[in-house]
Amino acid sequence: MVGDPGKNGGGGRRVRRRRLREQTTLGWAFSSPVLLIIGVLVLYPLIRGLLMSFQSLDLSSGGDGSFVGLRNYSAVLRDPQTEAAALHTLGYVGCAVVIEIVAGLMVALALNRPFRGRGLVFAALILPWALPRVVSGVLWSRIFNPDSGLLNSALIQLHLTHTNHAWFDNPYAAIFLISLVHVWGVLPLTTLILLAGLQGIPANIYAAAELDGAGAVRQFRTMTLPLLRPALGIALTTGTIAAFAIFDEIYVLAGSAYSTRSVMTQVYLTTFSGGDFGQGSALAYLLTLATAVFGIAYVRRLGRAAP
Amino acid sequence: MSKSLTKRNPLTVAAVAATALLAAACGGTSTTASTAAPTFGAPAKGEQITVVLPSYAKIPADMLTQFEQQSGVKVTLSLDSWDNIRTRIVTANAAGQAIGDVTEFDWSWTGQFGSPTLYTPLDNAISPAMTADLQNTKTFSKGGHMMAVCYSNDARIGMYNKTKFAAAGITAPPATFDELTADLAKLKVSGASVNPLTLTASATEGATTEWYLLSMMMGGNLFDAALRPQFSDPASAGYKALAFEVEAMRKGWASPSATTANDQEADALFLGGRSAVQLAGHPGESQTANDPTQSKVAGQTAYFLEPGTAGPGKTFGLPEGLGIPARSTHKAAAAAFIRWILQPEVQAELLSKVGLLPCRASAVHALVAGGKIAGGPVIEQQLAHLTPLFPNGAPTWYAKFSTDASALINSAAKGEMTVAQAIAKMSDRARQLGNG
């Protein structure tokens, strides 16, 4: 309640209130389709999944949907396969994120300079991103196939080896190669994010730095990298989330082999092969939690405004 | 303008939305359990059913038209990969839905899906005479009910490449396991085939299937009647079967791709002329192998009896059945479809057009007698050695065991663990699952 501010003052406030109401209405009208989509496609599955993680939903043992508290969480955490899958996932995340950021930065720096055919390079760069992961997995499986794959064939033609290699028989090589296939699909997004960051850096500061005698390396270290921190934060976050959720490439290239299973593969096997939606949901929630921890850490560390 | 969209109200809206979503989420699935087998009346004219089958069992359109004309029921055929169908059944069930009115029902699903809350008991869907004529009914039975009806009598039978055997100086296919190993060595050394054995040792269902087969060929059973593992002892068939697979990888009898290729990709090595022996061949494969549009070895292959320790070895059936989901709303029409597919003339047509071996003993015998099955006498002899992997149907935990077993076979084949370690883990897993 306000005092009597006079006729004109009261009228002005009424107009402002009406405008605010109109803006609010318009805001809700524009937001409601998105809110509806988020509600149906994100919020509902999120709540449903959370509830399922506390229920007995094992098809094999006639799970009746009864509330079992934290039993599903306890079961998946005690499963030695979860620990192994978590370590493999960290391997994928480590390999993929490092390669993505380093390679993405190099490509973004190259594309940041005008040159002939830049448009073509852009188009070629986007292509792997447009392909579904399963398709890129199948393409790469043709390359790594021990019998008829392009890689063995090329190595034999070049006399670098005489026998066909099974590239996924070594667990470390398998994780590295699967990470590479994953990076092939994610690199375009990382590059675009970093390129957008690079293009947001004013050109005149480089000119000033050159006048001050700063070389290219120093400019990169003291200007480009610090100013690119917000973009790096976004690239790291999206890259990490994608790597934590790695599944399609693994499943196509190595099936459900123990030595390459990620947590997401374990979620799939628990839920759809084992038919246990309760434990599968619990494991999926633990993965979401781990991903969120990494994401928040990146945003807090790198997502702040540049100095 | 109403006050419903003032600044304070978004919270209310969000709370209402969240409550509604929570209520919907809590709604979950409800199933009605029934233990009595239902009866099936006549289908209504113009009724429509969806039949979900694996891609390799595509029933030709002209055959479906025959059924539609006979019954008045319209069929929509939905084809998918075998694995996808299984995943779709599991997912649809969690959502309280059925993926079709008639679906694929594999032998290995009996334990997991053989519940009246998921599938309709079919005891009264077909006549007692038809049931008696069907092979594998026990494989699809659980809780005293027949949960599915066999439509494809899939079993494992040996295939070999006569041309490659001749090139290696071998005049007859192996009759025993010792002869098999000697032949594989000769095929490799002679250069007739660089990797003569088709083997699936990837972390896929095909790897467990092949291990079961090898164990049976060596004269053993993997589980006893109480479902206790029988493969822990180094002298057991299961142990020796895995040791053979590892030896085949080490000696180069099997291709290095065996650790990543699924069974269909492995089959392609035989059809492409790279390998010379396929132990996990199947009835109907002769058609594909002798079709020049699908095979590079047309006219070069033949069936042979699975070699055993001292003569023909046992094999096991992987019959595929048809089931009616409990949530189907067209059960009478679905049952009519199942009855139709079991007609002897339909079974014969499915063999000639799709390569599916009939499940009715009388149909198989008539086709063999009429010379209508390529390699028919060998197939009939092999079927005499057919032994079910689980005589009383696959246990509820089969899918979990199979997933872990394939991963362990894969680890042993890649040398990540020894045969003893892999077998010990497999035994522990089987015991753990068996004990609930």
XYZ file of C-alpha atoms in Angstrom:
743
model
C 0.000 0.000 0.000
C 1.336 3.406 -0.835
C 0.373 6.888 0.281
C -1.330 9.340 -1.966
C 1.383 10.496 -4.296
C -0.930 12.753 -6.223
C -3.020 12.215 -9.243
C -0.229 12.160 -11.855
C 2.058 9.936 -9.763
C -0.727 7.378 -9.163
C -1.621 7.340 -12.847
C 1.994 6.770 -13.838
C 2.285 3.851 -11.444
C -0.912 2.326 -12.826
C 0.480 2.610 -16.363
C 3.763 1.040 -15.276
C 1.877 -1.792 -13.557
C -0.252 -2.384 -16.623
C 2.840 -2.460 -18.832
C 4.514 -4.874 -16.430
C 1.441 -7.131 -16.505
C 1.396 -7.032 -20.289
C 5.102 -7.821 -20.471
C 4.677 -10.636 -17.979
C 1.798 -12.078 -19.979
C 3.778 -11.825 -23.193
C 6.789 -13.421 -21.485
C 4.710 -16.380 -20.299
C 3.044 -16.695 -23.687
C 6.411 -16.928 -25.403
C 7.928 -19.205 -22.748
C 5.031 -21.607 -22.330
C 5.759 -23.824 -25.375
C 9.348 -24.242 -24.215
C 8.249 -24.845 -20.633
C 5.770 -27.439 -21.851
C 8.422 -29.212 -23.896
C 10.896 -29.103 -21.009
C 8.202 -30.348 -18.645
C 7.232 -33.279 -20.819
C 10.619 -34.233 -22.226
C 12.949 -33.308 -19.361
C 11.151 -32.789 -16.069
C 8.765 -35.737 -16.314
C 11.465 -38.299 -17.244
C 13.692 -36.803 -14.558
C 11.073 -37.271 -11.858
C 9.994 -40.656 -13.208
C 13.608 -41.840 -13.359
C 14.278 -40.647 -9.818
C 11.219 -42.479 -8.519
C 12.184 -45.624 -10.408
C 15.614 -45.565 -8.793
C 13.894 -46.123 -5.424
C 11.606 -48.902 -6.686
C 11.922 -52.645 -7.167
C 11.593 -52.929 -10.940
C 13.596 -56.018 -11.830
C 11.752 -57.894 -14.556
C 13.696 -61.083 -13.721
C 12.560 -61.240 -10.122
C 9.065 -59.945 -10.713
C 9.779 -56.452 -9.406
C 6.441 -55.037 -8.311
C 7.391 -51.383 -8.143
C 7.527 -51.377 -4.357
C 9.629 -48.744 -2.579
C 13.074 -50.134 -1.688
C 14.797 -47.005 -0.399
C 18.470 -46.822 -1.323
C 18.815 -50.549 -2.059
C 19.273 -50.014 -5.815
C 21.988 -47.419 -5.193
C 23.708 -49.701 -2.729
C 23.559 -52.650 -5.170
C 25.085 -50.751 -8.088
C 27.782 -49.227 -5.900
C 28.762 -52.686 -4.593
C 28.905 -54.126 -8.131
C 32.593 -54.427 -9.186
C 31.500 -53.710 -12.752
C 30.374 -50.229 -11.695
C 33.840 -49.424 -10.387
C 35.491 -50.735 -13.560
C 32.999 -48.861 -15.747
C 33.613 -45.661 -13.751
C 37.367 -45.957 -14.303
C 36.847 -46.561 -18.033
C 34.518 -43.567 -18.193
C 37.156 -41.374 -16.559
C 39.581 -42.696 -19.177
C 37.196 -41.702 -21.967
C 36.574 -38.293 -20.394
C 40.304 -37.627 -19.903
C 41.298 -38.702 -23.427
C 38.357 -37.128 -25.206
C 38.330 -33.766 -23.427
C 42.094 -33.195 -23.735
C 42.121 -34.073 -27.440
C 38.961 -32.074 -28.119
C 40.227 -28.927 -26.459
C 43.741 -29.040 -27.922
C 42.607 -29.991 -31.427
C 39.557 -27.737 -31.258
C 41.699 -24.762 -30.288
C 44.159 -25.445 -33.092
C 41.402 -25.717 -35.690
C 39.623 -22.634 -34.309
C 42.857 -20.595 -34.460
C 43.376 -21.704 -38.058
C 39.808 -20.873 -39.036
C 39.971 -17.510 -37.282
C 42.157 -16.207 -40.107
C 40.607 -15.559 -43.510
C 41.850 -17.840 -46.300
C 40.536 -19.197 -49.600
C 38.208 -22.182 -49.208
C 37.403 -21.351 -45.570
C 33.707 -21.965 -46.269
C 34.461 -25.427 -47.611
C 36.559 -26.279 -44.574
C 33.675 -25.107 -42.360
C 31.231 -27.370 -44.206
C 33.582 -30.359 -43.980
C 34.110 -29.642 -40.305
C 30.414 -29.721 -39.505
C 29.762 -33.030 -41.283
C 30.883 -35.430 -38.499
C 28.767 -33.485 -36.010
C 25.708 -33.954 -38.210
C 26.150 -37.724 -38.305
C 24.421 -39.806 -35.641
C 26.949 -41.438 -33.305
C 25.883 -44.926 -34.306
C 26.563 -44.116 -37.953
C 30.007 -42.722 -37.205
C 30.669 -45.835 -35.079
C 29.756 -48.076 -38.003
C 31.950 -46.014 -40.357
C 34.929 -46.314 -38.027
C 34.304 -50.019 -37.471
C 34.952 -50.432 -41.189
C 38.279 -48.686 -40.711
C 39.319 -50.721 -37.649
C 37.991 -54.096 -38.901
C 40.879 -56.568 -38.457
C 40.031 -58.547 -41.617
C 39.031 -55.943 -44.153
C 39.606 -52.606 -42.420
C 41.217 -49.634 -44.071
C 43.764 -49.151 -41.282
C 45.277 -52.647 -41.443
C 45.186 -52.522 -45.219
C 47.041 -49.169 -45.295
C 49.654 -50.347 -42.788
C 50.280 -53.533 -44.763
C 50.510 -51.597 -48.065
C 53.046 -49.278 -46.461
C 54.996 -52.320 -45.173
C 54.637 -51.074 -41.610
C 53.149 -54.406 -40.540
C 52.663 -57.847 -42.054
C 49.710 -59.120 -40.060
C 46.209 -57.893 -39.349
C 45.816 -56.325 -35.924
C 42.740 -56.578 -33.735
C 42.800 -52.977 -32.545
C 40.386 -53.452 -29.675
C 42.121 -56.432 -28.075
C 44.353 -54.149 -26.022
C 42.173 -52.391 -23.429
C 44.220 -49.173 -23.362
C 44.354 -48.923 -27.144
C 40.633 -49.657 -27.279
C 39.757 -46.815 -24.900
C 42.042 -44.422 -26.763
C 40.660 -45.348 -30.193
C 37.041 -45.188 -29.065
C 37.818 -41.763 -27.563
C 39.218 -40.691 -30.922
C 36.034 -41.759 -32.694
C 34.049 -39.830 -30.096
C 36.241 -36.747 -30.582
C 35.689 -36.958 -34.342
C 31.993 -36.366 -33.715
C 32.323 -33.718 -30.997
C 35.245 -31.704 -32.383
C 33.083 -29.500 -34.662
C 31.041 -28.240 -31.709
C 34.150 -27.554 -29.622
C 35.750 -25.742 -32.551
C 32.674 -23.586 -33.142
C 32.460 -22.602 -29.472
C 36.139 -21.673 -29.360
C 35.949 -19.887 -32.708
C 33.046 -17.797 -31.435
C 35.174 -16.960 -28.378
C 38.144 -15.995 -30.544
C 36.011 -13.768 -32.733
C 34.764 -11.950 -29.639
C 38.294 -10.813 -28.770
C 38.860 -7.253 -30.121
C 41.530 -7.157 -32.843
C 42.942 -3.822 -31.671
C 44.423 -5.278 -28.490
C 46.661 -7.505 -30.608
C 47.768 -4.489 -32.596
C 48.600 -2.700 -29.356
C 50.475 -5.747 -28.059
C 52.502 -5.961 -31.248
C 53.471 -2.314 -30.844
C 54.619 -3.167 -27.334
C 56.805 -5.907 -28.820
C 54.834 -8.959 -27.676
C 55.427 -12.003 -29.897
C 52.778 -14.450 -31.107
C 53.384 -16.979 -28.319
C 53.235 -14.320 -25.626
C 50.092 -12.820 -27.138
C 48.473 -16.260 -27.130
C 49.504 -17.021 -23.554
C 48.767 -13.670 -21.956
C 45.845 -12.422 -24.065
C 44.118 -15.085 -26.120
C 43.938 -17.809 -23.485
C 42.721 -15.579 -20.605
C 40.107 -13.909 -22.830
C 39.002 -17.287 -24.106
C 38.294 -18.613 -20.610
C 34.492 -18.334 -20.791
C 34.435 -20.123 -24.160
C 36.861 -22.735 -22.854
C 34.559 -23.236 -19.857
C 31.605 -23.898 -22.158
C 33.644 -26.176 -24.443
C 34.975 -28.134 -21.470
C 31.513 -28.478 -19.964
C 29.833 -29.668 -23.172
C 32.786 -31.944 -23.970
C 32.789 -33.472 -20.509
C 29.026 -34.051 -20.501
C 29.257 -35.731 -23.920
C 32.199 -37.893 -22.832
C 30.486 -38.960 -19.595
C 27.514 -40.093 -21.674
C 29.627 -42.008 -24.214
C 27.774 -45.131 -25.333
C 27.002 -45.539 -29.048
C 30.612 -45.630 -30.224
C 31.526 -48.206 -27.567
C 28.573 -50.417 -28.307
C 29.176 -50.426 -32.053
C 32.950 -50.859 -31.879
C 33.410 -53.171 -28.901
C 29.984 -54.449 -27.847
C 29.617 -54.916 -24.109
C 33.232 -56.006 -23.546
C 34.328 -55.631 -19.918
C 37.501 -53.753 -20.821
C 35.705 -50.917 -22.608
C 32.390 -50.629 -20.771
C 31.462 -47.110 -19.731
C 28.966 -46.302 -16.993
C 26.399 -45.518 -19.679
C 26.995 -48.961 -21.243
C 26.495 -50.455 -17.791
C 23.256 -48.463 -17.447
C 22.061 -49.846 -20.780
C 22.976 -53.438 -19.932
C 21.442 -53.255 -16.458
C 18.238 -51.707 -17.723
C 17.578 -53.291 -21.086
C 19.519 -56.586 -21.042
C 19.046 -57.331 -17.369
C 15.585 -55.764 -17.334
C 16.246 -53.997 -14.024
C 14.875 -50.471 -14.407
C 15.390 -49.726 -10.702
C 19.148 -50.348 -10.644
C 19.535 -48.897 -14.128
C 17.872 -45.650 -13.036
C 19.992 -45.511 -9.870
C 23.179 -45.860 -11.898
C 21.965 -43.254 -14.396
C 21.334 -40.825 -11.532
C 24.803 -41.419 -10.104
C 26.255 -40.665 -13.538
C 24.186 -37.491 -13.756
C 25.490 -36.450 -10.342
C 29.114 -37.038 -11.340
C 28.604 -35.108 -14.578
C 26.998 -32.224 -12.700
C 29.921 -32.049 -10.255
C 32.394 -31.721 -13.128
C 30.193 -29.235 -14.970
C 29.752 -27.000 -11.929
C 33.488 -27.132 -11.195
C 34.303 -25.980 -14.734
C 31.758 -23.192 -14.674
C 33.021 -21.920 -11.303
C 36.658 -22.088 -12.363
C 36.562 -21.002 -15.988
C 33.102 -19.649 -16.645
C 33.652 -16.358 -14.859
C 34.286 -13.280 -16.904
C 37.778 -12.864 -18.229
C 40.151 -10.749 -16.138
C -6.249 -9.338 -17.155
C -6.650 -11.893 -14.374
C -4.256 -12.067 -11.509
C -3.185 -15.581 -12.462
C -0.101 -14.318 -14.212
C 1.193 -11.917 -11.647
C 4.758 -12.111 -10.389
C 3.882 -14.448 -7.524
C 1.998 -16.955 -9.570
C 4.775 -18.659 -11.539
C 5.690 -20.469 -8.328
C 2.128 -21.652 -7.983
C 2.042 -22.707 -11.626
C 5.358 -24.548 -11.231
C 4.138 -26.252 -8.065
C 0.924 -27.348 -9.751
C 2.850 -28.581 -12.800
C 5.350 -30.453 -10.648
C 2.527 -32.028 -8.627
C 0.766 -33.062 -11.820
C 3.966 -34.539 -13.232
C 4.704 -36.299 -9.958
C 1.220 -37.728 -9.884
C 1.566 -38.879 -13.469
C 4.991 -40.302 -12.738
C 3.757 -42.127 -9.662
C 0.946 -43.584 -11.703
C 3.361 -46.164 -13.104
C 2.200 -49.336 -14.655
C -0.523 -51.606 -13.542
C -0.780 -55.134 -14.660
C -3.387 -57.718 -14.069
C -2.048 -61.076 -13.163
C -3.962 -64.124 -14.208
C -2.803 -67.691 -13.829
C -5.573 -69.435 -15.780
C -4.892 -69.917 -19.480
C -7.481 -67.994 -21.494
C -9.477 -69.346 -24.375
C -9.557 -67.622 -27.745
C -12.716 -67.048 -29.751
C -13.008 -66.316 -33.450
C -11.512 -63.012 -34.590
C -13.807 -60.245 -35.760
C -13.809 -59.493 -39.494
C -11.746 -56.432 -40.303
C -9.738 -56.661 -37.082
C -6.178 -55.375 -37.403
C -3.139 -56.807 -35.686
C 0.509 -55.837 -35.554
C 3.031 -58.662 -35.837
C 6.576 -57.836 -34.687
C 9.282 -60.088 -36.126
C 13.043 -59.985 -36.658
C 14.093 -58.745 -40.081
C 15.357 -62.192 -41.103
C 11.868 -63.658 -40.579
C 10.102 -61.307 -42.981
C 6.931 -63.049 -44.094
C 6.305 -62.220 -47.772
C 3.339 -59.964 -48.511
C 1.582 -62.590 -50.650
C 1.547 -65.004 -47.710
C 0.065 -62.346 -45.427
C -2.599 -61.673 -48.047
C -3.517 -65.380 -47.921
C -4.031 -65.093 -44.157
C -6.063 -61.909 -44.526
C -8.327 -63.562 -47.083
C -8.793 -66.659 -44.906
C -9.382 -64.926 -41.591
C -10.545 -61.412 -42.409
C -7.816 -60.096 -40.112
C -5.478 -57.432 -41.490
C -1.812 -57.760 -40.552
C 0.720 -54.968 -40.172
C 4.165 -56.505 -40.178
C 6.734 -54.630 -38.093
C 10.331 -55.740 -38.647
C 13.247 -54.938 -36.398
C 16.550 -56.449 -35.326
C 16.291 -59.279 -32.792
C 18.068 -57.235 -30.093
C 15.858 -54.202 -30.705
C 12.693 -56.237 -30.332
C 13.858 -57.439 -26.936
C 14.714 -53.890 -25.842
C 11.365 -52.630 -27.128
C 9.468 -55.303 -25.194
C 11.273 -54.381 -21.967
C 10.759 -50.650 -22.503
C 7.128 -50.960 -23.583
C 6.364 -53.097 -20.553
C 7.829 -50.451 -18.252
C 5.494 -47.961 -19.932
C 2.481 -50.268 -19.606
C 2.269 -50.858 -23.364
C 2.594 -53.744 -25.817
C 4.707 -53.398 -28.945
C 2.329 -55.538 -30.999
C -0.366 -58.189 -30.879
C 1.985 -60.996 -31.872
C 5.702 -60.688 -31.172
C 8.886 -62.641 -31.514
C 9.503 -64.702 -28.363
C 12.974 -66.230 -28.337
C 13.767 -69.425 -26.406
C 16.080 -67.431 -24.131
C 13.299 -65.038 -23.104
C 11.100 -67.676 -21.455
C 12.515 -67.062 -17.988
C 12.314 -63.296 -18.152
C 9.115 -62.765 -20.139
C 7.274 -65.987 -19.349
C 4.858 -64.441 -16.932
C 1.101 -64.022 -17.465
C 1.526 -60.357 -16.563
C 3.713 -59.959 -19.665
C 2.526 -62.606 -22.118
C -0.711 -64.513 -22.593
C -0.567 -68.267 -21.897
C -1.227 -70.047 -25.179
C -2.247 -73.483 -23.882
C -5.673 -73.103 -25.496
C -4.568 -71.194 -28.590
C -3.742 -74.325 -30.621
C -5.225 -77.828 -30.698
C -3.739 -80.617 -28.532
C -2.788 -82.497 -31.716
C -0.871 -79.490 -32.986
C 0.825 -79.078 -29.589
C 1.861 -82.738 -29.603
C 3.349 -82.339 -33.089
C 5.356 -79.270 -32.089
C 8.952 -79.638 -31.017
C 10.343 -77.396 -28.286
C 7.094 -76.712 -26.423
C 8.914 -77.282 -23.110
C 11.427 -74.604 -24.019
C 8.615 -72.049 -24.100
C 6.824 -73.306 -20.985
C 6.903 -71.712 -17.589
C 4.702 -72.074 -14.535
C 2.759 -74.863 -16.214
C 1.804 -72.684 -19.182
C 2.943 -72.564 -22.786
C 3.935 -68.917 -23.117
C 4.886 -68.991 -26.802
C 4.569 -71.257 -29.817
C 7.577 -72.195 -31.925
C 7.551 -70.906 -35.515
C 11.228 -71.311 -36.455
C 13.062 -74.490 -35.516
C 16.452 -72.876 -35.363
C 19.244 -75.208 -34.324
C 22.965 -75.341 -34.850
C 24.474 -77.536 -37.535
C 27.945 -77.640 -39.069
C 28.753 -76.234 -42.508
C 31.976 -76.620 -44.414
C 33.513 -75.421 -47.644
C 34.143 -78.506 -49.828
C 36.467 -76.627 -52.193
C 38.756 -75.446 -49.413
C 38.771 -78.880 -47.789
C 39.764 -80.430 -51.121
C 42.496 -77.806 -51.558
C 43.913 -78.845 -48.186
C 43.765 -82.511 -49.191
C 40.896 -83.357 -46.836
C 38.329 -85.694 -48.328
C 35.539 -85.691 -45.735
C 34.234 -83.317 -43.088
C 35.359 -83.986 -39.499
C 33.354 -86.559 -37.550
C 35.031 -86.008 -34.164
C 36.533 -83.089 -32.315
C 40.052 -84.489 -32.790
C 39.490 -84.638 -36.534
C 38.176 -81.080 -36.447
C 41.335 -79.714 -34.820
C 43.519 -81.705 -37.227
C 41.536 -80.376 -40.215
C 41.750 -76.784 -38.987
C 45.532 -77.118 -38.698
C 45.756 -78.611 -42.215
C 43.530 -75.894 -43.714
C 45.718 -73.202 -42.201
C 49.101 -74.742 -42.974
C 48.126 -75.585 -46.551
C 47.048 -72.000 -47.138
C 43.571 -73.142 -48.199
C 42.212 -70.759 -45.597
C 44.156 -68.238 -43.527
C 41.589 -68.343 -40.714
C 39.617 -71.542 -41.347
C 37.240 -71.428 -38.360
C 34.245 -69.104 -38.104
C 34.076 -68.117 -34.439
C 32.153 -65.499 -32.470
C 34.051 -64.453 -29.365
C 32.847 -60.861 -29.148
C 30.920 -59.582 -26.143
C 27.605 -60.381 -27.794
C 24.931 -63.058 -27.444
C 26.516 -64.946 -30.355
C 29.594 -65.703 -28.214
C 27.594 -67.414 -25.474
C 25.632 -69.363 -28.078
C 28.838 -70.661 -29.629
C 30.295 -71.591 -26.239
C 27.122 -73.513 -25.320
C 27.317 -75.320 -28.654
C 30.970 -76.274 -28.245
C 30.255 -77.493 -24.702
C 27.447 -79.699 -25.958
C 29.539 -80.998 -28.842
C 32.107 -82.042 -26.240
C 29.412 -84.041 -24.526
C 28.634 -81.834 -21.554
C 25.806 -79.902 -20.021
C 26.333 -76.414 -18.687
C 23.781 -76.633 -15.889
C 22.247 -79.465 -13.917
C 18.540 -79.814 -13.191
C 18.882 -77.430 -10.242
C 20.578 -74.883 -12.549
C 23.939 -75.271 -10.816
C 26.899 -74.595 -13.161
C 28.619 -77.723 -14.481
C 31.576 -76.077 -16.172
C 33.945 -75.226 -13.309
C 36.051 -78.385 -13.462
C 38.936 -78.251 -15.983
C 37.794 -81.704 -17.151
C 34.276 -80.434 -17.853
C 33.033 -79.804 -21.389
C 32.294 -76.121 -20.717
C 35.853 -75.503 -19.501
C 37.359 -77.386 -22.452
C 35.085 -75.527 -24.869
C 36.396 -72.151 -23.741
C 39.969 -73.471 -23.808
C 39.359 -74.558 -27.424
C 38.140 -71.067 -28.354
C 41.219 -69.447 -26.808
C 43.468 -71.955 -28.594
C 41.666 -71.211 -31.893
C 42.425 -67.508 -31.434
C 46.043 -68.117 -30.437
C 46.759 -70.465 -33.350
C 45.076 -68.167 -35.841
C 42.401 -70.716 -36.765
C 39.860 -67.994 -36.056
C 40.119 -64.516 -37.522
C 41.364 -61.709 -35.227
C 37.986 -60.073 -35.891
C 36.305 -62.832 -33.847
C 36.703 -60.713 -30.705
C 34.659 -57.840 -32.124
C 32.392 -59.377 -34.778
C 28.859 -60.451 -33.936
C 27.495 -63.756 -35.247
C 26.129 -62.240 -38.463
C 29.479 -60.608 -39.232
C 31.170 -63.935 -38.484
C 28.749 -65.708 -40.841
C 29.777 -63.233 -43.529
C 33.360 -64.560 -43.315
C 32.101 -68.028 -44.258
C 29.820 -66.731 -46.998
C 32.646 -64.491 -48.246
C 34.961 -67.486 -48.615
C 37.444 -66.486 -45.917
C 36.734 -69.315 -43.487
C 36.131 -72.976 -44.265
C 34.276 -74.339 -41.226
C 31.224 -72.934 -39.526
C 30.125 -74.879 -36.468
C 27.236 -72.553 -35.630
C 25.514 -72.859 -38.979
C 21.754 -73.079 -39.090
C 19.082 -74.827 -41.141
C 18.161 -72.593 -44.027
C 21.680 -71.168 -44.300
C 22.335 -73.508 -47.198
C 19.886 -71.410 -49.208
C 21.877 -68.245 -48.543
C 25.240 -69.966 -49.029
C 24.185 -71.274 -52.429
C 22.659 -68.024 -53.629
C 25.313 -66.266 -55.757
C 23.731 -62.890 -55.013
C 24.339 -63.345 -51.278
C 27.382 -65.596 -51.201
C 30.780 -66.001 -52.794
C 30.809 -69.727 -52.070
C 27.711 -70.819 -53.965
C 27.922 -74.515 -54.811
C 30.933 -75.056 -52.543
C 29.283 -75.670 -49.175
C 27.519 -78.536 -47.442
C 26.135 -79.360 -44.005
C 27.893 -81.835 -41.734
C 26.998 -83.293 -38.362
C 28.493 -81.407 -35.431
C 31.585 -83.377 -34.431
C 31.615 -84.845 -30.938
C 34.169 -86.608 -28.774
C 33.622 -89.982 -30.474
C 31.121 -89.456 -33.264
C 28.326 -86.969 -33.882
C 28.100 -84.384 -31.120
C 25.054 -82.972 -29.447
C 23.640 -79.698 -30.629
C 21.073 -77.439 -29.101
C 18.036 -75.721 -30.439
C 17.509 -71.994 -30.473
C 13.853 -72.105 -31.425
C 12.034 -68.877 -32.006
C 8.454 -68.548 -30.959
C 5.500 -66.248 -31.255
C 3.862 -64.787 -28.181
C 0.835 -62.617 -27.515
C 1.567 -59.739 -25.113
C -0.783 -59.622 -22.143
C -1.675 -56.051 -23.073
C -2.728 -56.898 -26.642
C -6.325 -55.957 -27.307
C -6.673 -58.335 -30.287
C -5.861 -61.671 -28.690
C -8.350 -63.752 -30.709
C -7.004 -62.391 -33.999
C -3.437 -62.874 -32.755
C -4.174 -66.512 -31.875
C -5.697 -67.013 -35.343
C -2.446 -65.753 -36.867
C -0.412 -68.219 -34.788
C -2.693 -71.114 -35.821
C -2.307 -70.087 -39.467
C 1.491 -69.978 -39.340
C 1.561 -73.562 -38.027
C -0.342 -74.974 -41.018
C 1.927 -77.492 -42.799
C 1.642 -75.716 -46.157
C 2.464 -72.343 -44.561
C 5.473 -73.883 -42.783
C 6.683 -75.350 -46.093
C 6.276 -71.984 -47.794
C 8.185 -70.228 -44.985
C 11.047 -72.663 -45.487
C 11.220 -72.133 -49.231
C 10.713 -68.357 -49.141
C 12.287 -67.268 -45.848
C 14.496 -70.216 -44.861
C 12.721 -70.957 -41.566
C 12.779 -74.638 -40.627
C 9.323 -75.846 -39.479
C 8.731 -76.610 -35.820
C 6.203 -79.371 -36.471
C 7.887 -82.778 -36.614
C 5.413 -84.007 -39.242
C 6.180 -81.021 -41.476
C 9.955 -81.538 -41.227
C 9.601 -85.236 -42.004
C 7.357 -84.600 -45.016
C 9.723 -81.959 -46.393
C 12.791 -84.184 -45.956
C 10.974 -87.138 -47.526
C 9.963 -84.948 -50.456
C 13.540 -83.720 -50.902
C 12.435 -80.154 -50.315
C 15.117 -79.221 -47.766
C 18.671 -78.663 -48.987
C 20.836 -81.034 -46.945
C 17.634 -82.415 -45.434
C 18.947 -85.849 -44.394
C 21.874 -84.276 -42.518
C 19.546 -81.794 -40.829
C 17.176 -84.558 -39.794
C 20.080 -86.604 -38.398
C 21.363 -83.560 -36.535
C 17.938 -82.841 -35.059
C 18.074 -86.345 -33.553
C 20.977 -85.080 -31.428
C 19.097 -81.962 -30.363
C 19.326 -81.261 -26.641
C 17.697 -78.286 -24.917
C 20.102 -76.033 -23.060
C 17.549 -75.598 -20.293
C 15.129 -78.549 -20.433
C 12.605 -76.687 -18.307
C 12.930 -73.332 -20.026
C 15.542 -70.616 -19.534
C 15.746 -69.318 -15.958
C 14.647 -65.795 -15.061
C 18.262 -64.737 -14.685
C 19.365 -66.043 -18.075
C 19.730 -62.602 -19.711
C 21.999 -61.334 -16.928
C 24.125 -64.486 -17.043
C 24.377 -64.390 -20.821
C 25.571 -60.764 -20.845
C 28.302 -61.485 -18.307
C 29.258 -64.810 -19.893
C 29.774 -63.192 -23.302
C 31.965 -60.474 -21.763
C 34.055 -63.114 -19.952
C 34.435 -65.269 -23.084
C 35.526 -62.111 -24.889
C 38.083 -61.273 -22.159
C 39.540 -64.797 -22.330
C 39.695 -64.722 -26.140
C 41.554 -61.392 -26.020
C 43.978 -62.717 -23.414
C 42.849 -60.248 -20.748
C 42.243 -63.167 -18.405
C 43.032 -66.869 -18.402
C 40.474 -69.556 -19.151
C 40.532 -70.547 -15.470
C 39.824 -66.975 -14.347
C 37.011 -66.493 -16.841
C 35.387 -69.818 -15.944
C 35.694 -69.092 -12.206
C 33.976 -65.726 -12.647
C 31.275 -67.283 -14.820
C 30.609 -69.984 -12.213
C 30.444 -67.427 -9.410
C 28.023 -65.300 -11.407
C 25.769 -68.278 -12.209
C 25.704 -69.310 -8.530
C 25.042 -65.743 -7.387
C 22.172 -65.331 -9.846
C 20.809 -68.789 -9.060
C 20.749 -67.941 -5.355
C 18.821 -64.738 -6.091
